[in-house]
Coordinates of C-alpha atoms in Angstrom, one line a residue:
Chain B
X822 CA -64.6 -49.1 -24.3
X823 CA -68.1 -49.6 -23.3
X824 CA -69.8 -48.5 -20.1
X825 CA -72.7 -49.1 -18.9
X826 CA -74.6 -47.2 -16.0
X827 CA -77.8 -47.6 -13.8
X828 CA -79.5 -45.2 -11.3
X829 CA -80.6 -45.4 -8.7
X830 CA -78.0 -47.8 -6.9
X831 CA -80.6 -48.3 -4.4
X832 CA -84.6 -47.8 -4.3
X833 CA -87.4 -49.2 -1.7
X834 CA -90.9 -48.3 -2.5
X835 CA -93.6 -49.9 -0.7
X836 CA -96.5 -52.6 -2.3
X837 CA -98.0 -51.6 -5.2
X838 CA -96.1 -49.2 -6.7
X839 CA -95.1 -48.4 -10.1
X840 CA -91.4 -47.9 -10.2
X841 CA -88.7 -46.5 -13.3
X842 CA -85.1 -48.2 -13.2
X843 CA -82.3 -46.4 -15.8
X844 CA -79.7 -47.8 -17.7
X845 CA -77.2 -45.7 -20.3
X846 CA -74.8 -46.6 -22.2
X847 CA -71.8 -44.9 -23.5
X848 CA -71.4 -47.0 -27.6
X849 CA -75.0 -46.6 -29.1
X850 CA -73.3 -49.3 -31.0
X851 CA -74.7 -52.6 -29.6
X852 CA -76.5 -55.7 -30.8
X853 CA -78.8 -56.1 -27.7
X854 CA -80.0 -55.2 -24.8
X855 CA -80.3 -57.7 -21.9
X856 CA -82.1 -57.2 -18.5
X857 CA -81.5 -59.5 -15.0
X858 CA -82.7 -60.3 -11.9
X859 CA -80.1 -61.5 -9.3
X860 CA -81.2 -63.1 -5.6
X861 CA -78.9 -62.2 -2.9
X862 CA -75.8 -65.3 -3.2
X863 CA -77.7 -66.6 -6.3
X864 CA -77.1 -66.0 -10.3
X865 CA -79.0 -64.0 -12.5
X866 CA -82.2 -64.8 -14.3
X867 CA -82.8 -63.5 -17.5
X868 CA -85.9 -60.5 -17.3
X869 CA -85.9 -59.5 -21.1
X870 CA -84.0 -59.1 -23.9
X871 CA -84.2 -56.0 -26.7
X872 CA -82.7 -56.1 -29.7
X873 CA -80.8 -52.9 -31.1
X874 CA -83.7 -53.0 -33.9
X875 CA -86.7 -53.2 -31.0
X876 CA -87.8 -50.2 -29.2
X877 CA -89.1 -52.4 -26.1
X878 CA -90.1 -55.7 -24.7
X879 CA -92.9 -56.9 -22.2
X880 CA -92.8 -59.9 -19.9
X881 CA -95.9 -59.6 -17.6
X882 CA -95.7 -56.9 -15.0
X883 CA -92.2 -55.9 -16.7
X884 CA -91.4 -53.3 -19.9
X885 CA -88.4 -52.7 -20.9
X886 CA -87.7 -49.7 -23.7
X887 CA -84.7 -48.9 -25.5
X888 CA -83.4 -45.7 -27.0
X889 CA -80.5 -46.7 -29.0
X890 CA -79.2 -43.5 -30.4
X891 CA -79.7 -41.7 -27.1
X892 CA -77.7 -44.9 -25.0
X893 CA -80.5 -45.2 -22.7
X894 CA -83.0 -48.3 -21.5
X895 CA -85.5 -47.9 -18.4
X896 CA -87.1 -51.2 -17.0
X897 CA -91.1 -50.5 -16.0
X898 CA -92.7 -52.7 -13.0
X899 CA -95.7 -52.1 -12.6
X900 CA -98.0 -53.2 -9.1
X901 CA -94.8 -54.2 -7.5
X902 CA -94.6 -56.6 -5.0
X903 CA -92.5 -57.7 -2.2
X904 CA -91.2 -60.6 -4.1
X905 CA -89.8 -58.3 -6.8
X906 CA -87.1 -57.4 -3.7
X907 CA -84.3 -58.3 -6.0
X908 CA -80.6 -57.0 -7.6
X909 CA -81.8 -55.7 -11.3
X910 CA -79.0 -55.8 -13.7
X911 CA -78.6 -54.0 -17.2
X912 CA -76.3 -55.8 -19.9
X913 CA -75.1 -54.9 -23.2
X914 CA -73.9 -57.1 -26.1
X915 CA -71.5 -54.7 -28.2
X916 CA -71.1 -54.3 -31.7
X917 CA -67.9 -52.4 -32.5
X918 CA -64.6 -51.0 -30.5
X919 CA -62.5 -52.5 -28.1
X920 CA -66.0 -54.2 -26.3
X921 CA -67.5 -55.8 -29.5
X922 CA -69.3 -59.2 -28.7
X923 CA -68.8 -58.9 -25.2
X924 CA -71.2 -58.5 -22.7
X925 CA -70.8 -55.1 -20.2
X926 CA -73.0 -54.9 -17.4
X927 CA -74.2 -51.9 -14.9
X928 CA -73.3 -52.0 -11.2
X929 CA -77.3 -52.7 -10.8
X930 CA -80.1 -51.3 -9.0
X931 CA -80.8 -52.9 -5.5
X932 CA -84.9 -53.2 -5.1
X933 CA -86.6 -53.1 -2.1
X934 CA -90.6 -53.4 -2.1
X935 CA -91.8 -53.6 1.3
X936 CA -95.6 -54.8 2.4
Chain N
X1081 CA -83.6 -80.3 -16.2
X1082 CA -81.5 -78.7 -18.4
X1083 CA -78.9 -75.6 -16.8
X1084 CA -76.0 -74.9 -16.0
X1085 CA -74.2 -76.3 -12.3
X1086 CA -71.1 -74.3 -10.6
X1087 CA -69.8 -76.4 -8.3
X1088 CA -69.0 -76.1 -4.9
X1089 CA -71.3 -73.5 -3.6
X1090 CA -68.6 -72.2 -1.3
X1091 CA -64.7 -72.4 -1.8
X1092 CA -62.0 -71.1 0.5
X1093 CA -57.8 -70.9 -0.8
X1094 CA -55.1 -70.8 1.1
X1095 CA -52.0 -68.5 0.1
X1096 CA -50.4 -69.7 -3.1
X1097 CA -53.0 -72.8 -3.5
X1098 CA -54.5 -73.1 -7.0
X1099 CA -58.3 -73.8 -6.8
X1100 CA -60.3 -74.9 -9.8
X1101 CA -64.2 -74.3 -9.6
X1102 CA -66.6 -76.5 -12.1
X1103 CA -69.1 -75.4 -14.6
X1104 CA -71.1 -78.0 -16.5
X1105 CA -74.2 -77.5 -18.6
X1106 CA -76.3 -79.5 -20.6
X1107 CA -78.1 -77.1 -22.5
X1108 CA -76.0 -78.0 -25.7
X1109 CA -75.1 -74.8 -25.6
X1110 CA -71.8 -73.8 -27.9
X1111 CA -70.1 -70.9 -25.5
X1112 CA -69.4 -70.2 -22.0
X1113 CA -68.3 -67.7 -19.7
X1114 CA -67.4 -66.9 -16.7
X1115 CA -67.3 -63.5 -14.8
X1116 CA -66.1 -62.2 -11.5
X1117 CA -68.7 -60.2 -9.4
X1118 CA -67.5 -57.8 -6.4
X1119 CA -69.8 -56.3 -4.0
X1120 CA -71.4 -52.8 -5.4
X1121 CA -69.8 -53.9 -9.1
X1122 CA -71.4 -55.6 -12.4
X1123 CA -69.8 -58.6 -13.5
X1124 CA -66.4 -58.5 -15.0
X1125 CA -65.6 -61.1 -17.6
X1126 CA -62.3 -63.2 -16.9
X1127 CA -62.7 -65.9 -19.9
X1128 CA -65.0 -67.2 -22.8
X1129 CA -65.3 -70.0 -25.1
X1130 CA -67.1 -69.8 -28.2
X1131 CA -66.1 -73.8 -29.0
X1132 CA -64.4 -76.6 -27.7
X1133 CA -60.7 -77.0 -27.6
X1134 CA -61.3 -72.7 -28.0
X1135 CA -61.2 -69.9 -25.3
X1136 CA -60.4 -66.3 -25.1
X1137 CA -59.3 -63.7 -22.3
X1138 CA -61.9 -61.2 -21.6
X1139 CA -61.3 -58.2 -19.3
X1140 CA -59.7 -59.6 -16.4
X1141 CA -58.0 -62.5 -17.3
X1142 CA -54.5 -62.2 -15.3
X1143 CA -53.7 -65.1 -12.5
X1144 CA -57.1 -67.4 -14.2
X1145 CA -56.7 -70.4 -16.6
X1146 CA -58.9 -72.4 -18.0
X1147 CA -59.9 -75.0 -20.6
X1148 CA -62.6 -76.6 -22.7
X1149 CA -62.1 -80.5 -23.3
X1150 CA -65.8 -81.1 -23.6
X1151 CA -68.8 -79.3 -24.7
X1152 CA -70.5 -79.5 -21.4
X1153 CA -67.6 -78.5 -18.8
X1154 CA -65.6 -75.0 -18.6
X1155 CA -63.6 -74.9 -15.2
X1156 CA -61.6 -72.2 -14.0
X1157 CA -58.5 -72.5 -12.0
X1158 CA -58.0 -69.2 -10.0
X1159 CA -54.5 -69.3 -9.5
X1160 CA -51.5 -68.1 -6.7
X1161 CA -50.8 -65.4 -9.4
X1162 CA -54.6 -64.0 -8.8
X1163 CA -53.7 -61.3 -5.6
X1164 CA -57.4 -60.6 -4.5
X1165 CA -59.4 -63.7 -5.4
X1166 CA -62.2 -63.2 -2.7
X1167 CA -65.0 -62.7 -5.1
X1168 CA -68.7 -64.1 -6.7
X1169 CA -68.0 -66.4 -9.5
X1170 CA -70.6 -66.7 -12.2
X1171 CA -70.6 -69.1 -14.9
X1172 CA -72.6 -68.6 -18.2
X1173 CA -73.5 -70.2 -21.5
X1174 CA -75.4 -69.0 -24.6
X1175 CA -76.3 -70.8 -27.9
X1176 CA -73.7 -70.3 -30.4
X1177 CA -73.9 -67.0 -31.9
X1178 CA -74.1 -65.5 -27.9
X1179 CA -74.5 -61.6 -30.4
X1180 CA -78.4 -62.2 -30.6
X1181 CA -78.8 -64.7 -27.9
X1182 CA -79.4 -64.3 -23.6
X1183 CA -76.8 -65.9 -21.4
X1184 CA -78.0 -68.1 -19.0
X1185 CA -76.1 -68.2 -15.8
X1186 CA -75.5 -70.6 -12.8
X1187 CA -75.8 -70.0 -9.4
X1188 CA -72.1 -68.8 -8.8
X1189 CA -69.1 -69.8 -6.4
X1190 CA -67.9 -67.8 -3.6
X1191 CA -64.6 -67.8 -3.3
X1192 CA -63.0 -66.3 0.1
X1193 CA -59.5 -66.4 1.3
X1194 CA -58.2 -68.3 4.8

């Protein structure tokens, strides 16, 4: 069964930093990779997407790599800002075992960028 | 605008009430989802439908129905059966094949117990 696993649970970094979050999974065997922001009582927002094929993805301030065979993404933000405060969420799509074609997601990463 | 609406906001059950919370979207999208988030976890999926008059259990599918009369609307009916219901309720869709495709969410129902 598929697991997935981001660290930290928790960061705060102030303005302006560059910041690293981590995401492994346990089946190198997967279709995509998806990445999500979630507000505090609201859904998720769709950050970026990777297929397994890819090796990353860049939305703005945001790149997201994937290392397949090693069961390992990172999400790069660059020049954060306090609005960036936020949940971050790492999602698989599966593509074999017990998990295939579902979606198995990380207990997140809770941001904090303060001014 | 096209998305995806989870009504109400904000639900409360009393012991051995059913309560059904609403998901409609009218992104013409084939399949929908819904999860189950608790604090400090990722989401869980309960159910999914990859087509009308078509759903599956996912991982946590004991005391939830649900059904899919229409393309646009997937509601979920937590049941008496469902011992710790207090919980964040997401509901997604995707465009058929959901393998190479992001799921777009709503903005969730909290469900709490009186």
């Amino acid at each position: 069964k598929q697991e997935v696993t981001q660290i930290p649970a928790a960061l705060s970094v102030p303005e302006g930093e560059n910041l690293v979050l981590n995401c492994s999974f346990t089946d190198s065997a997967i279709y995509n990779l998806q990445w999500f922001r979630q507000d505090p009582g609201k859904g998720l927002t769709s950050l970026l997407l990777i297929q397994s094929s890819q090796r990353e993805q860049t939305s703005g301030r945001l790149n997201a790599s994937l290392d397949k065979s090693s069961g390992r993404s990172t999400l790069y933000i660059a020049a954060s800002q306090p609005g960036d405060s936020a949940t971050y969420l790492c999602a698989v799509i599966s593509a074999g075992g017990t998990s295939y074609g579902k979606l198995t997601f990380g207990q997140g990463t809770i941001l904090t960028v303060h001014p | 605008d096209g998305g995806i609406t989870q009504s109400p906001k904000y639900l409360f059950r009393k012991e051995g009430q059913n309560v059904t919370l609403s998901c409609e979207q009218n992104l013409n999208h084939d399949a929908m989802y819904w999860y189950r988030q608790d604090p400090g976890q990722g989401l869980r999926l309960i159910y999914y439908s990859q087509i009308v008059n078509d759903f599956q259990k996912g991982d946590i599918a004991e005391g939830y129905s649900v059904s899919r009369e229409k393309k646009e609307s997937f509601p979920l009916t937590v049941t008496s059966a469902q011992k710790n219901p207090t919980a964040f309720y997401l509901c997604a869709s995707s465009i058929g094949n959901s393998l190479n495709q992001p799921q777009h969410f709503g903005d969730g129902t909290r469900l709490s117990i009186l």
